[in-house]
Short mmCIF file of C-alpha atoms and ligand atoms in Angstrom, two decimals:
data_model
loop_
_atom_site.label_atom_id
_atom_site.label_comp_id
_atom_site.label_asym_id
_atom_site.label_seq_id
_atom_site.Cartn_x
_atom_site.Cartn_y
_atom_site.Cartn_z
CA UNK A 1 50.36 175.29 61.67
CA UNK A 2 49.69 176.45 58.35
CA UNK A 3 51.66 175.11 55.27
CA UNK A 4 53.31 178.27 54.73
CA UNK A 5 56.76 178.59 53.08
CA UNK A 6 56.48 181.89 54.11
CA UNK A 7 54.84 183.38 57.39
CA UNK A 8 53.96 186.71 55.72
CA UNK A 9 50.52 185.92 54.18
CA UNK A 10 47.38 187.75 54.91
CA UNK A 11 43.79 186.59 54.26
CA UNK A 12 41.30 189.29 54.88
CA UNK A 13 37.42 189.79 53.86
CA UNK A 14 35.44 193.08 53.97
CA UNK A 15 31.42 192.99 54.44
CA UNK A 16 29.14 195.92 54.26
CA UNK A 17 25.91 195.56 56.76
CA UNK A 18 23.10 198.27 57.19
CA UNK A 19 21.99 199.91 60.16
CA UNK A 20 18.73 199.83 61.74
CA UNK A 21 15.34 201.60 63.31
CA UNK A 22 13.29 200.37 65.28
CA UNK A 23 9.48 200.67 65.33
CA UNK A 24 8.75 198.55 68.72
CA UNK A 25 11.71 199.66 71.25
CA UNK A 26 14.36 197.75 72.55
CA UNK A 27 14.65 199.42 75.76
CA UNK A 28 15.75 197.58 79.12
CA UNK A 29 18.22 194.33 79.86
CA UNK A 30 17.48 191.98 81.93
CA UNK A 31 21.21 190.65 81.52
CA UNK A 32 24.23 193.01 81.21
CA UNK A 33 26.86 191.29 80.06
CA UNK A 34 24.94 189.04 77.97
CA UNK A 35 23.14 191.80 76.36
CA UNK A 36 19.67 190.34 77.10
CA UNK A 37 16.61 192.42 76.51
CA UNK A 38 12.76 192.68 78.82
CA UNK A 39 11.13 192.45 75.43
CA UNK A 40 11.07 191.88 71.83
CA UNK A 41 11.47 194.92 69.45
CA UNK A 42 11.23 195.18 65.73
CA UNK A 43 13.34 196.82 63.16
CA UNK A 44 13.25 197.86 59.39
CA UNK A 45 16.83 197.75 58.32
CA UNK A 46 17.85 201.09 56.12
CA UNK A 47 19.74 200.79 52.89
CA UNK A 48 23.00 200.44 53.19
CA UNK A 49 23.73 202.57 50.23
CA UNK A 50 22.73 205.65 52.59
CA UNK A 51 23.88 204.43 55.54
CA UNK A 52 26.25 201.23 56.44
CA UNK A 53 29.20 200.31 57.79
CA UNK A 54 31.76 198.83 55.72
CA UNK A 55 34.13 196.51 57.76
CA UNK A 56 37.52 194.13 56.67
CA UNK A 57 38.77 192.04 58.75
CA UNK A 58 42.59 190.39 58.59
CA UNK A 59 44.56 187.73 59.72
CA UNK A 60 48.17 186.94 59.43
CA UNK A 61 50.72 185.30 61.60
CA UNK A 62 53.12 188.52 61.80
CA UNK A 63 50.12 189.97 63.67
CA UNK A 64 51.15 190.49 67.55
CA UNK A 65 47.72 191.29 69.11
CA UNK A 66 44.13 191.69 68.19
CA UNK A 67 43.71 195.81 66.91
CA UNK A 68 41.00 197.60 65.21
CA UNK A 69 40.65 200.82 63.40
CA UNK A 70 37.35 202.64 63.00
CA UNK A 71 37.14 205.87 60.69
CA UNK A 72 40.98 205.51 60.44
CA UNK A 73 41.25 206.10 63.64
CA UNK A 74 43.03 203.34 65.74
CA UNK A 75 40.48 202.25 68.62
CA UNK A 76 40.82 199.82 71.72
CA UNK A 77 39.44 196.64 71.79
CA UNK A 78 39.89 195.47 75.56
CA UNK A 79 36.37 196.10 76.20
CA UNK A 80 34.21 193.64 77.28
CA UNK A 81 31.80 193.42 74.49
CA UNK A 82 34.58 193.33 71.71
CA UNK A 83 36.31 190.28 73.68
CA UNK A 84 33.07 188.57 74.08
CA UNK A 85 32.39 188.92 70.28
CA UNK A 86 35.77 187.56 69.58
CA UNK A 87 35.48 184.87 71.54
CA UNK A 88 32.18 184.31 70.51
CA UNK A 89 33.56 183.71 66.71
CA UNK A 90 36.76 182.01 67.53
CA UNK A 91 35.04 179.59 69.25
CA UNK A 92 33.30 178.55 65.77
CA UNK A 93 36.19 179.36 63.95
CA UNK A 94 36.60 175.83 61.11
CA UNK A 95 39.13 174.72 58.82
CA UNK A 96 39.74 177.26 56.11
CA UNK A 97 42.37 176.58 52.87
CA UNK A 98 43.29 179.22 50.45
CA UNK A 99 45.18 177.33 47.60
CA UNK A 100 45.93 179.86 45.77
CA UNK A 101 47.91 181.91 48.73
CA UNK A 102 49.12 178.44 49.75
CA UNK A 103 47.28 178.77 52.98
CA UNK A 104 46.20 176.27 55.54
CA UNK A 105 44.84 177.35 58.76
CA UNK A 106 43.30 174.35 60.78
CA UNK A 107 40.00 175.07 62.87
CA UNK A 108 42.46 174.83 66.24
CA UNK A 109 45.06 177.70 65.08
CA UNK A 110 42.53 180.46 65.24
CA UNK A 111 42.90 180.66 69.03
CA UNK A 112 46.60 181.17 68.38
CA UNK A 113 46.22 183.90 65.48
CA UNK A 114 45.79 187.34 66.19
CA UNK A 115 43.05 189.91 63.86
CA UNK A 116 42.99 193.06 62.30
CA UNK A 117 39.72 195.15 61.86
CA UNK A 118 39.28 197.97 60.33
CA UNK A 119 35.10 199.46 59.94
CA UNK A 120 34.13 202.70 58.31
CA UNK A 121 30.82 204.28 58.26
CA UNK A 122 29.31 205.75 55.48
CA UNK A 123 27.58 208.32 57.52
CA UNK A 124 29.17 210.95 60.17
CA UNK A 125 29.26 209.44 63.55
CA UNK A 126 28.60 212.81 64.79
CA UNK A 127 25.29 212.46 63.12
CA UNK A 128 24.16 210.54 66.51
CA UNK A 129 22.94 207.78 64.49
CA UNK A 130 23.21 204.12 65.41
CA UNK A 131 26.51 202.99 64.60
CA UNK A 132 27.00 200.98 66.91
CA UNK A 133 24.43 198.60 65.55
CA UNK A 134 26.05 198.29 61.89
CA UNK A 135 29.29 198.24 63.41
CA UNK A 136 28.94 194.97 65.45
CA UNK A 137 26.64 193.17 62.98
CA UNK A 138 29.26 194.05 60.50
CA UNK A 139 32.12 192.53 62.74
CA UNK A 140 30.25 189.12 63.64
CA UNK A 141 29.21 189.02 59.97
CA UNK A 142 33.17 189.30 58.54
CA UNK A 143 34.84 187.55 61.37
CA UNK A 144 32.57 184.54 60.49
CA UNK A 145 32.86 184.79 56.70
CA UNK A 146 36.85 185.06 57.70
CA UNK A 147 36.85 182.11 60.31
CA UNK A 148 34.61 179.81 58.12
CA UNK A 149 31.80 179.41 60.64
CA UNK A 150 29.01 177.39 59.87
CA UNK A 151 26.59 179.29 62.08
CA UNK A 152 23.54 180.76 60.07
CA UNK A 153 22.78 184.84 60.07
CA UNK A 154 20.38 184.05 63.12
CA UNK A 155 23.17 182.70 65.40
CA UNK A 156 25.51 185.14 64.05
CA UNK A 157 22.82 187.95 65.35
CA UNK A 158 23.05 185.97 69.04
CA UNK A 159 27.08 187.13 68.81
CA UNK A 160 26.51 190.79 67.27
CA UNK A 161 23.49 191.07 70.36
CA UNK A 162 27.17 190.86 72.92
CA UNK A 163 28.11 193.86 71.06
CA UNK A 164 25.11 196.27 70.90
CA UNK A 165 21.73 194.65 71.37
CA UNK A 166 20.48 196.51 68.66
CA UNK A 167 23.33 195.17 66.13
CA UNK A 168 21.28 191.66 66.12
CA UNK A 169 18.52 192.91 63.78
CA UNK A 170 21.36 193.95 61.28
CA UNK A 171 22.08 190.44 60.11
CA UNK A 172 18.88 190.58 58.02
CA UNK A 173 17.43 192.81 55.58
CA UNK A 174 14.14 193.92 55.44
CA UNK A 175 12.00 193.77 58.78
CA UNK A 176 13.61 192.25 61.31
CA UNK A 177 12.31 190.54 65.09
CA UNK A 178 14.43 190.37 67.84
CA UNK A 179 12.66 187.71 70.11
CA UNK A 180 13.97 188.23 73.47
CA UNK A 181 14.61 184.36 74.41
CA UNK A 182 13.73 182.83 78.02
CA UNK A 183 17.45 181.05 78.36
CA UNK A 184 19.85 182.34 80.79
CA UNK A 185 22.95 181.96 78.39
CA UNK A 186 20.67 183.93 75.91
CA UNK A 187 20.68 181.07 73.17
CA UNK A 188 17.19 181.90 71.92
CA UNK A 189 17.79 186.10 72.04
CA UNK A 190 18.91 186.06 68.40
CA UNK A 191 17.37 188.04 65.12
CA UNK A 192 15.05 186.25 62.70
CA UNK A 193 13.92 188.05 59.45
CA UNK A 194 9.95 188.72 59.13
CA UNK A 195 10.23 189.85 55.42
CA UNK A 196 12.67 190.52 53.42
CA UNK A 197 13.24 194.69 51.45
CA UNK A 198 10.80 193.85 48.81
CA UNK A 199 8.07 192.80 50.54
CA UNK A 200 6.74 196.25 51.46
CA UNK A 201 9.13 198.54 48.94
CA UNK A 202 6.69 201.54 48.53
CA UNK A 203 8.17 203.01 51.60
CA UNK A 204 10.15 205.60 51.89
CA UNK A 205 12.14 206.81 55.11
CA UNK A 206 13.74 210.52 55.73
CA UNK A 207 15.76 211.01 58.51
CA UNK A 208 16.13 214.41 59.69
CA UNK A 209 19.59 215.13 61.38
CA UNK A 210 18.65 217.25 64.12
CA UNK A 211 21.09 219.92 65.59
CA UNK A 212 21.60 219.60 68.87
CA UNK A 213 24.04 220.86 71.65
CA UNK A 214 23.90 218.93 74.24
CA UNK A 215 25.93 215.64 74.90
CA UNK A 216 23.31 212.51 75.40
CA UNK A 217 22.97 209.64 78.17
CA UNK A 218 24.07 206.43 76.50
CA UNK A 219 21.70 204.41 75.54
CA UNK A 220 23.43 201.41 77.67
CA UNK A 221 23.27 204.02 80.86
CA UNK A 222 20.35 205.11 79.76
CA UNK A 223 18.08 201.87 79.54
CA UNK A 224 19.64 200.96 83.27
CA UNK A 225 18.50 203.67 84.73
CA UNK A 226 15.35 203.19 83.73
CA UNK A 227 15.33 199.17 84.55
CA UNK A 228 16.06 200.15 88.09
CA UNK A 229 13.69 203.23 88.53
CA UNK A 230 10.73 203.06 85.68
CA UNK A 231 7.41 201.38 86.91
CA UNK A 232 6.31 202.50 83.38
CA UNK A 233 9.19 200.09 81.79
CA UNK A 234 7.76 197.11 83.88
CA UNK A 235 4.52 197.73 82.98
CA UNK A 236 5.09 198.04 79.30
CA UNK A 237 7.91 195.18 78.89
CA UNK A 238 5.28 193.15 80.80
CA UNK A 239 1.54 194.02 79.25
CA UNK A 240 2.07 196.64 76.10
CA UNK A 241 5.09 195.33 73.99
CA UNK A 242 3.96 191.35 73.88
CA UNK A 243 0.54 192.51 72.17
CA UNK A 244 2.34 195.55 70.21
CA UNK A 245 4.56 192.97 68.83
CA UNK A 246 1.78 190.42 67.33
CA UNK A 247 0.19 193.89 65.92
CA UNK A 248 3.31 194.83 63.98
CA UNK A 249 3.98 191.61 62.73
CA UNK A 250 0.26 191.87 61.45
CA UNK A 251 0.56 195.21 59.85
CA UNK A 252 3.85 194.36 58.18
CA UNK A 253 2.50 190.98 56.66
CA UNK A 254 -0.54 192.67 55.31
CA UNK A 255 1.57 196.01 54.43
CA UNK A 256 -1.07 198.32 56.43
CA UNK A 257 0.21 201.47 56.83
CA UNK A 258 -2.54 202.59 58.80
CA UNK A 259 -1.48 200.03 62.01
CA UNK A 260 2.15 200.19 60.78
CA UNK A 261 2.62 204.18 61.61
CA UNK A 262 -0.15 204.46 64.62
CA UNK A 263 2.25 201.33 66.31
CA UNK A 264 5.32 202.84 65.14
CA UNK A 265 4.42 206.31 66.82
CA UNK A 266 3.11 205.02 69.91
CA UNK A 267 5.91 202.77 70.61
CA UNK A 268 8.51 205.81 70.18
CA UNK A 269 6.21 207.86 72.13
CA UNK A 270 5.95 205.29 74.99
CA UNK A 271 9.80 204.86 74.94
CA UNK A 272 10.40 208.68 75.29
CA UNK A 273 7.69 208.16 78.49
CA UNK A 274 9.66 205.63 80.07
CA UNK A 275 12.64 207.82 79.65
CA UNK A 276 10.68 210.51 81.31
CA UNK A 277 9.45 208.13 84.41
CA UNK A 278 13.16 207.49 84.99
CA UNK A 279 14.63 209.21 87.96
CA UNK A 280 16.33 211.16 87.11
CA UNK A 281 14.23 211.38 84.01
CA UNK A 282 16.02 211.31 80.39
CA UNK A 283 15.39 213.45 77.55
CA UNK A 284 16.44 212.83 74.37
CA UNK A 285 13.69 214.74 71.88
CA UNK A 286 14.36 218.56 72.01
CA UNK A 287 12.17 220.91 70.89
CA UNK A 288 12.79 220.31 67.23
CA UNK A 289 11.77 216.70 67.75
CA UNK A 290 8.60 217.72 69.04
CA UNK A 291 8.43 220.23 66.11
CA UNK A 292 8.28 217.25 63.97
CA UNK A 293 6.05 215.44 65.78
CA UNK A 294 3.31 218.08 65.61
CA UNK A 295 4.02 218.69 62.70
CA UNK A 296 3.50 215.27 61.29
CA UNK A 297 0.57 214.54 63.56
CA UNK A 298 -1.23 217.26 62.44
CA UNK A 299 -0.71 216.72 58.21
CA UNK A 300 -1.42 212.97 59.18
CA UNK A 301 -5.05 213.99 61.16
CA UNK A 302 -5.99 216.23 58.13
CA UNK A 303 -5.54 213.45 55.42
CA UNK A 304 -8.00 210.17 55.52
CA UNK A 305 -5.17 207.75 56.36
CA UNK A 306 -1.95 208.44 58.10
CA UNK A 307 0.76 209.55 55.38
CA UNK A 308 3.88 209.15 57.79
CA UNK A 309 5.07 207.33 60.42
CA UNK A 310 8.10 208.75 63.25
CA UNK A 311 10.11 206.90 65.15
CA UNK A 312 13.05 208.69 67.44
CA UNK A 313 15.74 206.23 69.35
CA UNK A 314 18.23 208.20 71.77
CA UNK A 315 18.72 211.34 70.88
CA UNK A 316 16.97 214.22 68.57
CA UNK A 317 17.00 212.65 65.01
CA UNK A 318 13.84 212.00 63.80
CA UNK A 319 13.25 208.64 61.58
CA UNK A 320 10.02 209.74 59.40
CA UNK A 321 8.90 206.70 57.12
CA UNK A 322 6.67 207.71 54.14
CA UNK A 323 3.65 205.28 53.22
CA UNK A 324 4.75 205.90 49.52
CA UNK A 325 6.87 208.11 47.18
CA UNK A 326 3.81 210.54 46.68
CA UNK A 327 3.17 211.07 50.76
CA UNK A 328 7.25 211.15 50.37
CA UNK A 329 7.20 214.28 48.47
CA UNK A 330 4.47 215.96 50.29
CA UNK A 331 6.29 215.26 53.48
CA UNK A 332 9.72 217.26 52.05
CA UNK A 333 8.01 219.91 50.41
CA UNK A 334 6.23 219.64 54.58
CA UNK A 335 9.64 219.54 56.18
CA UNK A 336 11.77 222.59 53.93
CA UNK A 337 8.65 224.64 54.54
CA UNK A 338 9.08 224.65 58.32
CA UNK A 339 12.61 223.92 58.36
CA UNK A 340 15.02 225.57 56.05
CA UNK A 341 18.44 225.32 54.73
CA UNK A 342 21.11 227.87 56.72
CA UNK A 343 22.50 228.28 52.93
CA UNK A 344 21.08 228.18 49.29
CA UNK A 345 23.26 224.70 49.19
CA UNK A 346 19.74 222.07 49.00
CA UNK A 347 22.69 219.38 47.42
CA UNK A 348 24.05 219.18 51.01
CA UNK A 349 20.76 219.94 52.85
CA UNK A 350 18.59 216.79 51.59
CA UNK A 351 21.43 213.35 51.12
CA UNK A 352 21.17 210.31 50.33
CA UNK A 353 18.14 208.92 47.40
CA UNK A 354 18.05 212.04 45.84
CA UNK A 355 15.16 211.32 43.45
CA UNK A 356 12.86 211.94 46.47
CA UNK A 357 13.48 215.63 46.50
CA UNK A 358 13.80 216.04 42.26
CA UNK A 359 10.07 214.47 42.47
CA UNK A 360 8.97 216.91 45.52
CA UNK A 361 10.21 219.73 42.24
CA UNK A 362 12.72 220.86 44.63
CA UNK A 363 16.24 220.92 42.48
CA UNK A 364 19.37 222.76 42.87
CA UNK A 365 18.72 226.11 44.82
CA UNK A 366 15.57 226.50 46.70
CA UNK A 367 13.45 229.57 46.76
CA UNK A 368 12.22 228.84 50.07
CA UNK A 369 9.40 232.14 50.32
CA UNK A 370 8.41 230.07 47.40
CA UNK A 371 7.29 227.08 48.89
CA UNK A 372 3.19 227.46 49.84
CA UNK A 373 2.44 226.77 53.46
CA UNK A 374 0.98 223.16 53.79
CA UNK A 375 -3.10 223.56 53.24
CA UNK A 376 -3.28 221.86 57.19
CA UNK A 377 -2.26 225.04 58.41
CA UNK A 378 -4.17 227.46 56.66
CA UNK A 379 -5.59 228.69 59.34
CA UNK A 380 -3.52 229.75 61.98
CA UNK A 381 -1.37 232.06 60.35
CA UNK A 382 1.30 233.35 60.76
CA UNK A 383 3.02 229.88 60.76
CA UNK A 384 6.57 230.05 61.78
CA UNK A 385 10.03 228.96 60.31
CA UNK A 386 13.13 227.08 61.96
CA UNK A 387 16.09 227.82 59.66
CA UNK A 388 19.02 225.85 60.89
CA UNK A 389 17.19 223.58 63.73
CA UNK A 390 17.94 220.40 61.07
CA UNK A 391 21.27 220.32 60.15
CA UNK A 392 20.58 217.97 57.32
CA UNK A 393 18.00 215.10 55.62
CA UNK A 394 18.49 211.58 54.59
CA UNK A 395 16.79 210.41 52.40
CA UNK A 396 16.04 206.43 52.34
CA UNK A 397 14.15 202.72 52.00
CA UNK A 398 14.30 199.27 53.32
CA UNK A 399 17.28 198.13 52.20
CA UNK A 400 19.22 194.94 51.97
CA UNK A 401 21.22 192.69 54.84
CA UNK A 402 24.64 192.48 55.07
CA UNK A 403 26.81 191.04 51.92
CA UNK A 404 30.30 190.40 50.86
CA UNK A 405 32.21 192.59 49.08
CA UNK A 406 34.75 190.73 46.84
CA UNK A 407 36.65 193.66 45.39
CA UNK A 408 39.89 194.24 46.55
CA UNK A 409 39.95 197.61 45.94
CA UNK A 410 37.25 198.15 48.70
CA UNK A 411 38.65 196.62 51.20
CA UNK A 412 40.10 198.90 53.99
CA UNK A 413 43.29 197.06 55.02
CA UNK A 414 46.32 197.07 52.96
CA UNK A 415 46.45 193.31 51.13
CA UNK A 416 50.40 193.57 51.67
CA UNK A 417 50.91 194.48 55.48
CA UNK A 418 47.02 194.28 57.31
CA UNK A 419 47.67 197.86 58.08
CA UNK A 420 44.96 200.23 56.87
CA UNK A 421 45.12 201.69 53.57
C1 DP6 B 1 16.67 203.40 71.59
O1 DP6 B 1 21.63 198.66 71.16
O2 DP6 B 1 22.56 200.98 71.50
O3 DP6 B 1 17.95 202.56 69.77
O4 DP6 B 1 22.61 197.08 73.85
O5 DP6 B 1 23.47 198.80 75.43
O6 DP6 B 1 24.46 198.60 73.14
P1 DP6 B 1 23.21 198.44 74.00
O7 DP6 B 1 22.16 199.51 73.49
P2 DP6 B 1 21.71 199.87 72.01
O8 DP6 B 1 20.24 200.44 72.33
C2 DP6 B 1 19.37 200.83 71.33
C3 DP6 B 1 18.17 201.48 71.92
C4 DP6 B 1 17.25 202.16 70.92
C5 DP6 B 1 16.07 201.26 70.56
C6 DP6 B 1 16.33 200.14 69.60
O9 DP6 B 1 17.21 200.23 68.74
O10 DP6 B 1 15.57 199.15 69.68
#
């Protein structure tokens, strides 16, 4: 096959891609395998610099079998949706020629040659946030880039959808549509990008890490459940999302907050209902979550426009997105008031973009009787305090789609062996 003095060669290529949130649900398949949604659902894709998964991907002919590695950790790939993404890719798989290795490994070989993946995420999995979204975007994206496929980042989303629906709308930066399709090989259910990180860059997002107990329904087990028992789900796949959607496109194109945060909120809120009209009904929010909600509704009803939009997928986290770096500040200075730190340690209490928090005047160690109670409460005192019901904030923006990373020195396989580094 290849025109290799030696068989010990191995060509590899790392990617980074960025996770996702998004502000119309994705809740409900009307094909399981295929990965096939009821409606369309928009994203904004997060910075990767805060939160992405970083993925390389190997191949060699001393390789035996197909194996992956994820946090170091050495995983199983015989599930279904890995083996349908490989397939997927192979299938594509072209002609690729590294003269400088001396390698030559004709489009038909690739069926015969056997991967290794390795995928980290910059974030801790325990965290409960999507990974499974940057992980399979990231895969698709590096197999591709390693196979030489000619497919563009939209048809590349249609093979990271067979590994986590959501994963699709990571194959773009920015704000991102998942259109649903009509086929029955799912074809048209791909990603396309509505506008790209600097279209609308005054946002800023802050995730708050919620701590929680309790183990959550998947969101796979979750959204069948309520396909076969939520009226609700019928009703708003059928009626609410189609003119939600054409309202979100709106407010993105014409960057209006105002539409952008009361869509974003309602859609979250009316996933969380159909999660509640399941039988047995789901909860993911906990008290904490509807801490923040109040919380935000409340600042939000006191000011003349809405200041910040939230957004919760399945589980407790909240996903707050800030209208602007001012209403960003007010919002932390908002969320240590009611919420905080177990310790004096604010450098491990508020991650990520840390400017956010120097702006908000809150450096270093936190006198938190310091902090004045926001004015929208002035009222009904005494207001009360929830030390140690966030375990942590992120701190965020729009970010960028997925990219190549050429340096060898951050790739996660060993260039020698394909083993991990
Ligand atoms: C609540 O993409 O994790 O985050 O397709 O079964 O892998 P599978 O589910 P997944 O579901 C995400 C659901 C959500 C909403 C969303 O991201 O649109």
């Amino acid at each position: 096959m290849m025109a290799a003095e030696s068989q010990n060669w191995v060509l590899m290529v790392t990617a980074q891609t960025p996770t996702n949130i998004a502000v119309i649900k994705y809740w409900g398949k009307r094909d399981e395998t295929l990965i096939l949604p009821v409606n369309d659902s928009i994203s904004v894709t997060l910075d990767p610099t805060h939160l992405c998964t970083t993925t390389t991907v190997a191949v060699s002919p001393r390789f035996h079998q197909d194996r992956m590695w994820l946090n170091g950790k050495e995983i199983s790939l015989s599930g279904g949706r890995f083996q349908n993404c490989l397939r997927e890719i192979r299938a594509r798989a072209c002609d690729v020629e590294d003269t400088k290795k001396g390698i030559k490994i004709a489009k038909e070989d690739w069926g015969k040659l056997h991967v290794h993946i390795a995928s980290f995420n910059n974030f801790p999995t325990a965290a409960g946030l999507a990974s499974s979204a940057a992980g399979f975007a990231c895969l698709a994206y590096a197999l591709g880039k390693l196979m030489n496929v000619k497919e563009d980042e939209s048809q590349l989303s249609a093979i990271a959808r067979q590994g986590s629906g959501s994963a699709c709308r990571s194959l773009f930066g920015g704000f991102v549509k998942w259109i649903m399709g009509k086929e029955d090989n799912g074809s048209d259910s791909l990603a396309v990008q509505l506008a790209d990180e600097k279209h609308w860059d005054d946002l800023v997002i802050i995730i708050a890490v919620v701590s929680s107990r309790q183990k959550e329904t998947s969101s796979t087990s979750g959204m069948r459940e309520s396909v076969e028992t939520s009226l609700l789900l019928q009703h708003r796949a059928k009626e609410i999302v189609p003119k939600r959607i054409l309202k979100m496109e709106e407010a993105i194109r014409n960057r209006d907050f105002a539409s952008f945060s009361q869509l974003t909120c309602a859609d979250s809120n009316q996933f969380h209902a159909v999660c509640l009209d399941t039988s047995p009904p789901i909860f993911y929010m906990n008290d904490t979550s509807h801490r923040i909600i109040s919380i935000t509704e409340k600042w939000n009803r006191s000011e003349e426009a809405p200041q910040v939009a939230y957004t919760f997928d399945a589980g407790p986290n909240a996903v707050l997105i800030a209208r602007n770096r001012k209403a960003a500040t007010l919002l932390i200075q908002r969320l240590l008031y009611y919420f905080p730190p177990s310790s004096d340690d604010l450098d491990s209490y508020i991650i990520g973009d840390k400017s956010i928090a120097k702006d908000a005047g809150i450096n270093g160690v936190l006198d938190v009787e310091a902090l004045p109670p926001p004015p929208e409460i002035k009222d009904n005192i005494p207001s009360q305090k929830y030390k140690g019901d966030v375990s942590y904030f992120i701190c965020t923006r729009p970010g960028r789609g997925p990219v190549l990373l050429s340096d060898s020195s951050q790739a996660l396989l060993n260039e020698e062996n394909g083993l991990p580094k």
